[in-house]
CSV table of N, CA and C in Angstrom, one decimal:
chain,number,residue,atom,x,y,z
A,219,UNK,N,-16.4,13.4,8.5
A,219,UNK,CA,-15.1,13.5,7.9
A,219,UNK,C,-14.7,12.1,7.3
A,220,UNK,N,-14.7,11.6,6.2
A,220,UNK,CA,-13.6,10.8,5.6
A,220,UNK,C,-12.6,10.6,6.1
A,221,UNK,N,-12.2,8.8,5.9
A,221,UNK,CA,-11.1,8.0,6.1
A,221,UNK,C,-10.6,8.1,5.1
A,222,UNK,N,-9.1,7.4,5.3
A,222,UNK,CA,-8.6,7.0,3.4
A,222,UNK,C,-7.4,6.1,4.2
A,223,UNK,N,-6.8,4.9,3.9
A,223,UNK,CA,-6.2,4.2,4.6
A,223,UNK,C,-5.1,4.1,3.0
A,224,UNK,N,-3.8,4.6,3.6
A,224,UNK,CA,-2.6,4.6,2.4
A,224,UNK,C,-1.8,3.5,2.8
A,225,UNK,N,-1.5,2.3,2.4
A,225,UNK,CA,-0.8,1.2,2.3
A,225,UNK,C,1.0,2.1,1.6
A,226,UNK,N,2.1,1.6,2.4
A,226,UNK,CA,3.2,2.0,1.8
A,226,UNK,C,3.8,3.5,2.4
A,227,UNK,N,2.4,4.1,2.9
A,227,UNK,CA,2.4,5.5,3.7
A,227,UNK,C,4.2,5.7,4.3
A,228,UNK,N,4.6,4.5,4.7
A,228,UNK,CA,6.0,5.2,5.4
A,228,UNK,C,7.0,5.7,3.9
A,229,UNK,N,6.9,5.6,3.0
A,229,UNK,CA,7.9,6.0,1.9
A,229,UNK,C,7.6,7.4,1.5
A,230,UNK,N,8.2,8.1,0.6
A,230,UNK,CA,7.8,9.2,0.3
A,230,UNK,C,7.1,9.4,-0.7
A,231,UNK,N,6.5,8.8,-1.5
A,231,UNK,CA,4.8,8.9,-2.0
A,231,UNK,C,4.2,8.8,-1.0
A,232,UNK,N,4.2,8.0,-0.4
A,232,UNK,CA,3.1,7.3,0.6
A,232,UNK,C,2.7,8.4,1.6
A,233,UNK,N,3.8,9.6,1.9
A,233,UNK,CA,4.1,10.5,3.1
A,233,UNK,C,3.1,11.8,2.2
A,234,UNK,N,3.9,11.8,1.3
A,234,UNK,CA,3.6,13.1,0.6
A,234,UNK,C,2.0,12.7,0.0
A,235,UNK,N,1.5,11.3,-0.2
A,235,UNK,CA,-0.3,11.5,-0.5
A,235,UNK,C,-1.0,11.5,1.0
A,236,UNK,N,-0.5,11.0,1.8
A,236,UNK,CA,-1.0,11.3,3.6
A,236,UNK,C,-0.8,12.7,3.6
A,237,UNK,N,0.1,13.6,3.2
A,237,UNK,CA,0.0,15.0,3.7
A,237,UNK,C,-0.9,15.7,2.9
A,238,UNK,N,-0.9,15.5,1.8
A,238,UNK,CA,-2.2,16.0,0.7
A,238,UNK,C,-3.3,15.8,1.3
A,239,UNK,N,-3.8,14.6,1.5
A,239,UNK,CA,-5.0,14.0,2.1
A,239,UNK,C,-5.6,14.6,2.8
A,240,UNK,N,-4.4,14.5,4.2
A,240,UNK,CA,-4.8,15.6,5.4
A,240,UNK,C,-5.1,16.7,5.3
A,241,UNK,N,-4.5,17.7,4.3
A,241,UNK,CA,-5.1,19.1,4.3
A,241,UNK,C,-6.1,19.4,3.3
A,242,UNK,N,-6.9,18.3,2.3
A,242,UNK,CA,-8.2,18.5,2.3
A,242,UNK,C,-9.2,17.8,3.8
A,243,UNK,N,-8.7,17.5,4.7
A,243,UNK,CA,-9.3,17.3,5.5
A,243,UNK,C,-10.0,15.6,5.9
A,244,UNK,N,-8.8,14.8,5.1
A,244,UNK,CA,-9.6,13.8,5.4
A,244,UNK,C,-8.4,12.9,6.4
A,245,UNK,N,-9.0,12.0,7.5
A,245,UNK,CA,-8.6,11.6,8.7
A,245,UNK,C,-7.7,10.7,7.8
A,246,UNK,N,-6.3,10.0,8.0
A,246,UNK,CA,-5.3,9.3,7.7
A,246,UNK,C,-5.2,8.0,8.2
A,247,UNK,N,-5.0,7.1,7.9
A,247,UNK,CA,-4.6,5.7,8.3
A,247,UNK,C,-3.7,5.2,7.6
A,248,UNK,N,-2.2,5.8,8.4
A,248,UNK,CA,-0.7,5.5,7.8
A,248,UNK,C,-0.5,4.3,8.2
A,249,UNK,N,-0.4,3.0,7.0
A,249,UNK,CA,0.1,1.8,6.8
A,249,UNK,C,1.6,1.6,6.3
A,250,UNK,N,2.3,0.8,7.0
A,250,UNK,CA,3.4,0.3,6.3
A,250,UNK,C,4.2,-0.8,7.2
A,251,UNK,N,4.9,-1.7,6.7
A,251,UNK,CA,5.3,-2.6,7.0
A,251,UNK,C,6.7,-2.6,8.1
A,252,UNK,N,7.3,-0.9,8.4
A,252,UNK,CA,8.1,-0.5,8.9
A,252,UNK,C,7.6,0.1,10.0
A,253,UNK,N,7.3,0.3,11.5
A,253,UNK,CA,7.2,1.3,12.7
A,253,UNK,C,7.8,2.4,12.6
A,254,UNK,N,9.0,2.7,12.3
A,254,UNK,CA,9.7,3.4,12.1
A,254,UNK,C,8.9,4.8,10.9
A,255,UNK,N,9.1,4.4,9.8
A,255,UNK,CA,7.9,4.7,9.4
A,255,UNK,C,6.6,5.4,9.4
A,256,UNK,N,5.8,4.7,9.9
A,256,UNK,CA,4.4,4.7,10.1
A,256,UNK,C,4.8,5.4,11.3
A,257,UNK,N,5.6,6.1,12.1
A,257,UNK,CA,5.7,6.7,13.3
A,257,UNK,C,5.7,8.2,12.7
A,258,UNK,N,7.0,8.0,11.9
A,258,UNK,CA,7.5,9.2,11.4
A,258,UNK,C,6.2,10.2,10.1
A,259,UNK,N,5.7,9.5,9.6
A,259,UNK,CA,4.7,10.0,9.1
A,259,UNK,C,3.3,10.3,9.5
A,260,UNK,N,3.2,9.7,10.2
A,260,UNK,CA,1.9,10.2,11.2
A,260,UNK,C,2.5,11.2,12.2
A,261,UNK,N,3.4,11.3,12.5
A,261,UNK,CA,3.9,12.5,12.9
A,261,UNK,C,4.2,13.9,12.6
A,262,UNK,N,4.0,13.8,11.0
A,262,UNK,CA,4.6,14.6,10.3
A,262,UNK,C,2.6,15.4,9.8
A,263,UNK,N,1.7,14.0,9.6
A,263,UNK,CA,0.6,14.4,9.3
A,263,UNK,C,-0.3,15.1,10.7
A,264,UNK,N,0.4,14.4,11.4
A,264,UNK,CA,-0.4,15.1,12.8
A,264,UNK,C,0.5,16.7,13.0
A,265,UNK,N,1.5,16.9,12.5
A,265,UNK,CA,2.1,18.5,12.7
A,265,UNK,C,1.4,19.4,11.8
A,266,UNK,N,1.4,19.0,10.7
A,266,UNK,CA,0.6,19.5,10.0
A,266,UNK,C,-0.7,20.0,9.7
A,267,UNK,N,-1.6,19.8,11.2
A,267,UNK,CA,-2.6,20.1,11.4
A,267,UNK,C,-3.8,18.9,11.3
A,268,UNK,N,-3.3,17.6,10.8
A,268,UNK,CA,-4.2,16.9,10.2
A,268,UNK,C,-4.2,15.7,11.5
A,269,UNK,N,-4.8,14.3,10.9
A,269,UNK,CA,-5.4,13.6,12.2
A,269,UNK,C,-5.4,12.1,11.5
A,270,UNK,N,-3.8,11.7,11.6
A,270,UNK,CA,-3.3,10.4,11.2
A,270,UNK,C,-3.4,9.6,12.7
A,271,UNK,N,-3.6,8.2,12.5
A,271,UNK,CA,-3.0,7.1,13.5
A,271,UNK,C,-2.1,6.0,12.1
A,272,UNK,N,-1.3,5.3,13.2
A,272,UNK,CA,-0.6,4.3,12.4
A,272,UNK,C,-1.0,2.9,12.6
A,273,UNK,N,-0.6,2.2,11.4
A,273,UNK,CA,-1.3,0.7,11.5
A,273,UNK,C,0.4,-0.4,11.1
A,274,UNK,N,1.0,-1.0,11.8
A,274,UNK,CA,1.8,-1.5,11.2
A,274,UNK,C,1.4,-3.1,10.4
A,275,UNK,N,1.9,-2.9,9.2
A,275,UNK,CA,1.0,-4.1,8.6
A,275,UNK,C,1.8,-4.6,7.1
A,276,UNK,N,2.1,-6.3,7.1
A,276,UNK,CA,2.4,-6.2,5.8
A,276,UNK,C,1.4,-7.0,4.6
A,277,UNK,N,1.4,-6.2,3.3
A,277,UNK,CA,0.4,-6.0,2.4
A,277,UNK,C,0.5,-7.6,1.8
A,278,UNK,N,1.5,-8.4,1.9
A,278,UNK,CA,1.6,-9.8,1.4
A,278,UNK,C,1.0,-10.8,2.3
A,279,UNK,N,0.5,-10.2,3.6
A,279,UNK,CA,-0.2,-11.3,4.5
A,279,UNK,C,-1.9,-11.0,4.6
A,280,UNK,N,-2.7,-11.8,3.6
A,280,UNK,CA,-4.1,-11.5,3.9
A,280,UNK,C,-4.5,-10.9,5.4
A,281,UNK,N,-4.2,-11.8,6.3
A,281,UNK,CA,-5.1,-12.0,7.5
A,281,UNK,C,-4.4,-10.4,8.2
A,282,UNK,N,-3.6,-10.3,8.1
A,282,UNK,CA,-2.4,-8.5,8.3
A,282,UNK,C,-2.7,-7.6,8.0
A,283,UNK,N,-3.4,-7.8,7.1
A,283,UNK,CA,-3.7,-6.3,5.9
A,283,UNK,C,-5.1,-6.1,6.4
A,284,UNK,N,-5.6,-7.3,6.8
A,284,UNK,CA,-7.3,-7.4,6.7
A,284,UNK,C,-7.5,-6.7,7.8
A,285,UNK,N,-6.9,-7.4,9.0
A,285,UNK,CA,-7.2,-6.9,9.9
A,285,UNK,C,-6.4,-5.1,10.0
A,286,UNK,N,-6.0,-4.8,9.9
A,286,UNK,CA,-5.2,-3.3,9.7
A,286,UNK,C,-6.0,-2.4,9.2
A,287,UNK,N,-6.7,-2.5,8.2
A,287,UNK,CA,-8.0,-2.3,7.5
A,287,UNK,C,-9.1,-2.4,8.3
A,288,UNK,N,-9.4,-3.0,9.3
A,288,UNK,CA,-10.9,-3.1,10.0
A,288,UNK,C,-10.5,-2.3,11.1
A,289,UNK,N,-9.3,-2.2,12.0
A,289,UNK,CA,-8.8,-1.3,12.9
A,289,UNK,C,-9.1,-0.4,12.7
A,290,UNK,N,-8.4,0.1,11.4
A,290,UNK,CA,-8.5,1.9,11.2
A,290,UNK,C,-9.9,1.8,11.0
A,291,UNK,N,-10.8,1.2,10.4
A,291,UNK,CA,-12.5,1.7,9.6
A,291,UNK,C,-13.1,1.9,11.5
A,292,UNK,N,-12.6,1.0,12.3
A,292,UNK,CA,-13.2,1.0,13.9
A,292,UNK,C,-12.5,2.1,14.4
A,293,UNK,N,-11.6,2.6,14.2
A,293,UNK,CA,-10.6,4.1,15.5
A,293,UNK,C,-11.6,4.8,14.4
A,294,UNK,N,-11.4,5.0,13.6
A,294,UNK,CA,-12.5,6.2,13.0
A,294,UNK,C,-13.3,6.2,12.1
A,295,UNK,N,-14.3,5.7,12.7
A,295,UNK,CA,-15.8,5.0,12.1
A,295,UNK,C,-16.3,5.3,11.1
A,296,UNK,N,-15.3,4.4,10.4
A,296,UNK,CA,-15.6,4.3,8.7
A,296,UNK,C,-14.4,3.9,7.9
A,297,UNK,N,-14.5,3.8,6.8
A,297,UNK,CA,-13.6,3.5,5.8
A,297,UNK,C,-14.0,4.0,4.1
A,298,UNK,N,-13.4,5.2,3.9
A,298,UNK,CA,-13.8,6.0,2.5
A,298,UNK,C,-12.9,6.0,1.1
A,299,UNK,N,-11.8,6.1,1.6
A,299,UNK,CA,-10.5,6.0,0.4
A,299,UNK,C,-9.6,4.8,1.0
A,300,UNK,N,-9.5,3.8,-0.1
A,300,UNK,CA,-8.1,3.0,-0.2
A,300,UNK,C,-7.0,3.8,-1.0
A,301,UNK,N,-5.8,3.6,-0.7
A,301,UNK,CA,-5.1,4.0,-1.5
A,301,UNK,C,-4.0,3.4,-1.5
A,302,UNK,N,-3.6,2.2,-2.2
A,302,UNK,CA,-2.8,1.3,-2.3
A,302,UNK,C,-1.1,2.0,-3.0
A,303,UNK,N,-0.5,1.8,-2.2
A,303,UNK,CA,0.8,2.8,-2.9
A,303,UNK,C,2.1,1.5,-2.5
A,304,UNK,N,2.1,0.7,-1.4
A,304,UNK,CA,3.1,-0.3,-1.0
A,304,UNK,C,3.1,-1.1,-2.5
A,305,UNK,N,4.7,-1.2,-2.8
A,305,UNK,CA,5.3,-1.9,-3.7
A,305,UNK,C,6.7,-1.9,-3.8
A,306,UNK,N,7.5,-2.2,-4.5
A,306,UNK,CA,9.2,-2.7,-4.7
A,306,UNK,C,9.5,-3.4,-5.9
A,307,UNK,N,10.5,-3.4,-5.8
A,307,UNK,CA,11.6,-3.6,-7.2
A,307,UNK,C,12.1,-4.6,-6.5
A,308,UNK,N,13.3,-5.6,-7.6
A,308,UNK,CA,14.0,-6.4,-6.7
A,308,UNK,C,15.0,-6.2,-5.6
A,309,UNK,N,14.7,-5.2,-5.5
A,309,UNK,CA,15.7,-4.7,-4.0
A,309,UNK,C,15.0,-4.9,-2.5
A,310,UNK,N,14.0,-4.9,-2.8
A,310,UNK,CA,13.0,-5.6,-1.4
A,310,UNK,C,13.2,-6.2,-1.1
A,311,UNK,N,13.6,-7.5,-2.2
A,311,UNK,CA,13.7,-9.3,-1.9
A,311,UNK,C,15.1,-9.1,-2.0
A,312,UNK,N,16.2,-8.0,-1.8
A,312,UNK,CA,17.7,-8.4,-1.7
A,312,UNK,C,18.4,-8.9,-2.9
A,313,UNK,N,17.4,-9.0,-4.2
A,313,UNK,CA,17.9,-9.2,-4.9
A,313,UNK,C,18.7,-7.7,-5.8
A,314,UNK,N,19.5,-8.1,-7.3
A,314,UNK,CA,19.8,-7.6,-8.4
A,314,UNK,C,19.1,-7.3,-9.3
A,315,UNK,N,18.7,-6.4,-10.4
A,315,UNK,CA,18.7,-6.2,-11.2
A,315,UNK,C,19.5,-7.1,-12.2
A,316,UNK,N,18.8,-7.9,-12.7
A,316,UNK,CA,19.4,-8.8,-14.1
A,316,UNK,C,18.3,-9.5,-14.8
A,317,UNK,N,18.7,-9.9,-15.9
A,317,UNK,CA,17.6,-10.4,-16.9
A,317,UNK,C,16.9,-11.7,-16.0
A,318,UNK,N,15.7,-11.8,-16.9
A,318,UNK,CA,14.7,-12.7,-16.3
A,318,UNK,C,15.3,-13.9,-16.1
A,319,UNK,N,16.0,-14.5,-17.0
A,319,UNK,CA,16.6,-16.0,-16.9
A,319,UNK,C,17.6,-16.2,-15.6
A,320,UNK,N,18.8,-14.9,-15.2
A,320,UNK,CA,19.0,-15.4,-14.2
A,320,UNK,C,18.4,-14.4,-12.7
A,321,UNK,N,17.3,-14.3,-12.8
A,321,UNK,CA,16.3,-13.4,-11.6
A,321,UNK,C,16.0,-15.0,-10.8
A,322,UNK,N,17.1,-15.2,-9.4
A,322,UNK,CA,16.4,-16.2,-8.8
A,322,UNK,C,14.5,-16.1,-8.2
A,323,UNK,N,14.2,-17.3,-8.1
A,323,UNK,CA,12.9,-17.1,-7.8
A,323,UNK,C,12.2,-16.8,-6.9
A,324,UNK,N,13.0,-16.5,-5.7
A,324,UNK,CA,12.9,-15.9,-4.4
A,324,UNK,C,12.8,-14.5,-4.6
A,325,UNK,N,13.3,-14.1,-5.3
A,325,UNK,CA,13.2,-12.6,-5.8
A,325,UNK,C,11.8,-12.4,-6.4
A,326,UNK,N,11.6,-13.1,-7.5
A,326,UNK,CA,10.8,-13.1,-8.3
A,326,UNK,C,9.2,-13.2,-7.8
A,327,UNK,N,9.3,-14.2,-6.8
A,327,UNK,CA,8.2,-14.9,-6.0
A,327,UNK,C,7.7,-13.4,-5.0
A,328,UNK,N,9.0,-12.7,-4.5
A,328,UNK,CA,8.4,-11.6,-3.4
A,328,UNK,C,7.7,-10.2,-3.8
A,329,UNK,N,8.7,-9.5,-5.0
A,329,UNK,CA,8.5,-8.3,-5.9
A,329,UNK,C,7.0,-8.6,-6.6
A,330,UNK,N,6.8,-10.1,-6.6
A,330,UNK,CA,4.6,-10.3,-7.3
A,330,UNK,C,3.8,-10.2,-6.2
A,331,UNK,N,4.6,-10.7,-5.0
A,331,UNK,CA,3.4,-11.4,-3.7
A,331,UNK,C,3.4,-9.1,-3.4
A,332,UNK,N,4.7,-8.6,-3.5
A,332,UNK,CA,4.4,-7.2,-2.5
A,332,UNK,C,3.8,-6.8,-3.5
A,333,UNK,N,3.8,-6.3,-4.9
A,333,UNK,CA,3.1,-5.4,-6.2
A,333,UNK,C,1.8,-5.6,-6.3
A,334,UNK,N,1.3,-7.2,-6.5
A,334,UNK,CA,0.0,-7.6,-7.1
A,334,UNK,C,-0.4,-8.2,-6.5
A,335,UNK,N,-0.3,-9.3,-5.5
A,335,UNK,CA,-0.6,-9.5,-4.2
A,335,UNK,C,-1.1,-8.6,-3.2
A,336,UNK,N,0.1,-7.9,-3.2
A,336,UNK,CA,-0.3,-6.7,-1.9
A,336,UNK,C,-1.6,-6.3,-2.6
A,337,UNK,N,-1.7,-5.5,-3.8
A,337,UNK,CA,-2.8,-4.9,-4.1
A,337,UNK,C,-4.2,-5.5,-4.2
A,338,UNK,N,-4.0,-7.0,-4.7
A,338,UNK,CA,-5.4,-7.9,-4.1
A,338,UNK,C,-6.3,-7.7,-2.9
A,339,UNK,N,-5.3,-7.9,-1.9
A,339,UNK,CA,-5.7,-8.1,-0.1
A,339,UNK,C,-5.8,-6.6,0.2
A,340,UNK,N,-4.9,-5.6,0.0
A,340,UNK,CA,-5.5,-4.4,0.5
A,340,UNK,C,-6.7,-3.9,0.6
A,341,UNK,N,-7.0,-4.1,-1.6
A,341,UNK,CA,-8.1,-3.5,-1.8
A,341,UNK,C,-9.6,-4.5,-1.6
A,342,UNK,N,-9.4,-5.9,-1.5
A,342,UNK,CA,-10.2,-6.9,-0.8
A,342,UNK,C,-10.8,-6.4,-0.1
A,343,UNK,N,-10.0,-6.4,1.3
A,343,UNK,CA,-10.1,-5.8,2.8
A,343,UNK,C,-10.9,-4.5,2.5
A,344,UNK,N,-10.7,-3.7,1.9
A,344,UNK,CA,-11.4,-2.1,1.8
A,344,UNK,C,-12.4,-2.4,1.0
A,345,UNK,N,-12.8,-3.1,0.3
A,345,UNK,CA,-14.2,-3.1,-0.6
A,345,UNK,C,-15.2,-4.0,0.4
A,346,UNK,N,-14.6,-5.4,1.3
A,346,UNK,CA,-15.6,-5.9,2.2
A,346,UNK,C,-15.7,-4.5,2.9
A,347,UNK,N,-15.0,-3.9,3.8
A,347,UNK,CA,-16.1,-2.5,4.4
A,347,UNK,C,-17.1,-1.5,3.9
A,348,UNK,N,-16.4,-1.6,3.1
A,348,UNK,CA,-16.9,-0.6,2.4
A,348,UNK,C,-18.6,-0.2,1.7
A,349,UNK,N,-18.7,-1.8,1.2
A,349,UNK,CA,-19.7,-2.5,0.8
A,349,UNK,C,-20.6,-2.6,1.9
A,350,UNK,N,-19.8,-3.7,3.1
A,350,UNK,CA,-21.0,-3.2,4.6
A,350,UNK,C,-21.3,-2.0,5.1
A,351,UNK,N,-20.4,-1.0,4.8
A,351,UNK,CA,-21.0,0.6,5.1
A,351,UNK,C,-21.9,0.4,4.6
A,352,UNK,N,-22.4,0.1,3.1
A,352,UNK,CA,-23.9,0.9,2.5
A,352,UNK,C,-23.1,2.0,1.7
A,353,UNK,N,-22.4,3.1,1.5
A,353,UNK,CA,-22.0,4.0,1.2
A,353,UNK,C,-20.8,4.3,0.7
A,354,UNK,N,-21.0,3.2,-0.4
A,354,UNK,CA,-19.2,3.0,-1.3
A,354,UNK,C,-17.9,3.6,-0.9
A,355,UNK,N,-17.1,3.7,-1.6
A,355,UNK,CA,-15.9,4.7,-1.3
A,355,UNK,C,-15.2,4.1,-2.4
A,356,UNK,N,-13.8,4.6,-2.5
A,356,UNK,CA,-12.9,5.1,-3.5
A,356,UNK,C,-11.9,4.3,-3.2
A,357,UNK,N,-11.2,3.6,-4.4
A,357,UNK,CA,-10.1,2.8,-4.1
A,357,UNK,C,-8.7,3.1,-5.2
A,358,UNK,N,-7.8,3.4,-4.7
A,358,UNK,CA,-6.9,4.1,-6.0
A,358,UNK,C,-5.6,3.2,-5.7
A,359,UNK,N,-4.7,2.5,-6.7
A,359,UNK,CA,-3.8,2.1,-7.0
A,359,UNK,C,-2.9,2.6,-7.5
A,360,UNK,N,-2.0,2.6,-7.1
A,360,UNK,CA,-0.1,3.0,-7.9
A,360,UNK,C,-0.2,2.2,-8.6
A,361,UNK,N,0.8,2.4,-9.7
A,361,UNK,CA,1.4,1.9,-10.7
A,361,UNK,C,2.5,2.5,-11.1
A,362,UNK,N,3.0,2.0,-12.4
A,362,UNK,CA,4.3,2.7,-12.8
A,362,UNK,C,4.1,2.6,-14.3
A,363,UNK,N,4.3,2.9,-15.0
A,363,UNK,CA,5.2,3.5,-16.3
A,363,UNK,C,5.8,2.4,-16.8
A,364,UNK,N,6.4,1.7,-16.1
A,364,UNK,CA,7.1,0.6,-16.2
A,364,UNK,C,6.4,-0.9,-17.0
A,365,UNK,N,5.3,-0.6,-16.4
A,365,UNK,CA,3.6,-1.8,-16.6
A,365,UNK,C,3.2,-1.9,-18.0
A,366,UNK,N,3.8,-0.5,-18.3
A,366,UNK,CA,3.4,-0.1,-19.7
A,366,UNK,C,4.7,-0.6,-20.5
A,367,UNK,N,5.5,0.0,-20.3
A,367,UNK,CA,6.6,0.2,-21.1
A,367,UNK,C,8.2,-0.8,-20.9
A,368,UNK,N,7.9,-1.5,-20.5
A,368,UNK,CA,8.7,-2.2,-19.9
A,368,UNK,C,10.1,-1.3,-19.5
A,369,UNK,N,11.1,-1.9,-18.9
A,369,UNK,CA,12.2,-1.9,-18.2
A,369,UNK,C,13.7,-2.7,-18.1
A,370,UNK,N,14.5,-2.8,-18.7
A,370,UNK,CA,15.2,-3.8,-18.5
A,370,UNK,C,15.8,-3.9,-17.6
A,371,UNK,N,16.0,-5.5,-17.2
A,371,UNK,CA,16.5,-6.1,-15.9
A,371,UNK,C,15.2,-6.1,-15.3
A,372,UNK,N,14.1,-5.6,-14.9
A,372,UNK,CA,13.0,-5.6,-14.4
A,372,UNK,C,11.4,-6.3,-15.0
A,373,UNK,N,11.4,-7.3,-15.4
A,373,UNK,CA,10.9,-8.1,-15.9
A,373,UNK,C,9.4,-8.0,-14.6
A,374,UNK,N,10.0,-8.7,-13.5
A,374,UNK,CA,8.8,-9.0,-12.7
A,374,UNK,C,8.3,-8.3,-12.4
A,375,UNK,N,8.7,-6.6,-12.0
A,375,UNK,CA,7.8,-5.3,-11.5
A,375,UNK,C,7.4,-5.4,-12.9
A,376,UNK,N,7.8,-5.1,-13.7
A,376,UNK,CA,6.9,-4.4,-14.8
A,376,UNK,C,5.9,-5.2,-14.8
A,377,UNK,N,5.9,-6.8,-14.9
A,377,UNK,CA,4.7,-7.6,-15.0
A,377,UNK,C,3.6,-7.1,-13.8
A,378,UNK,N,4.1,-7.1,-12.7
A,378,UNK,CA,3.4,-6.7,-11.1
A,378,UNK,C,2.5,-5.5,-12.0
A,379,UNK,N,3.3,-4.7,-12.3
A,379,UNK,CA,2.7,-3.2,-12.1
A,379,UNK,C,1.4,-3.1,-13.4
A,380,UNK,N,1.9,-4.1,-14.6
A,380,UNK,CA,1.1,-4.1,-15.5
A,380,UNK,C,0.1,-5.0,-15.1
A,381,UNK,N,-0.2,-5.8,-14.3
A,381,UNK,CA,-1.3,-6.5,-13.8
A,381,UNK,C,-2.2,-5.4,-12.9
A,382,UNK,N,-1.3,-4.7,-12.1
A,382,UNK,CA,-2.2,-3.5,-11.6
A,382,UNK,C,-3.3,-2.5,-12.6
A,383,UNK,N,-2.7,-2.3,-13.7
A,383,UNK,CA,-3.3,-1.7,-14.5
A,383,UNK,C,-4.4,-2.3,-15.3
């Protein structure tokens, strides 16, 4: 049986690609930076017939993510699908929506480290296993529309998201 470890899992993409997952049959490793969360949707994947555990973990801390990632590949011996979905707008960092010039940089600084950041270290952490399996696996990233097309007032996600791509 396949792993697939979803970073962001407590939101509802993150819930709704853990329930998909599960009913092709592959084992869940619901990540997110919230318990709350990561409770409620492994809950929700475990009702549903399928076979989640939770990892609480945030995607901006290498050594957090890394190890979250080697947990789940050890509870269920292996690691097959990344699937990077954790990300935010300036509302994560408490910030506004406003043009780049007055976007303070604490805003600026957090909406890169959780979009493009997070996505580095997640998918880092899952290619070292993956690689030591012998027996590749699959790594899929979110993005937005936004990466492409820009956004106004959203300067920094769009950059985040168009770095993803």
């Amino acid at each position: 049986m396949k792993t697939a470890f979803i970073t962001g899992a407590g939101g509802y993409i993150g819930t709704q690609t853990s329930l998909t997952l599960a009913k092709e049959g592959i084992n869940i490793a619901v990540c997110d930076i919230s318990e709350k969360s990561v409770k409620a949707t492994v809950d929700k994947v475990n009702a549903s017939g399928g076979n989640a555990k939770g990892y609480v973990a945030g995607v901006t801390d290498l050594k957090d993510i890394e190890s979250a990632i080697r947990k789940a590949a050890e509870d269920f011996g292996g690691l097959d699908i990344m699937v990077h979905i954790a990300g935010g707008s300036a509302r994560i960092a408490g910030g506004r929506y406003v043009p780049l010039v007055e976007q303070e940089e604490s805003v600026i600084d957090r909406v890169l480290k959780v979009n493009l950041y997070g996505a580095f270290w997640a998918n880092r952490a899952a290619a070292k296993i993956m690689i030591e399996q012998g027996r590749g696996g699959k790594i899929i990233n979110f993005a937005s529309a936004v990466g492409i097309n820009g956004l106004a007032n959203c300067c920094d996600y769009a950059a985040s998201k168009g770095g993803i791509m």
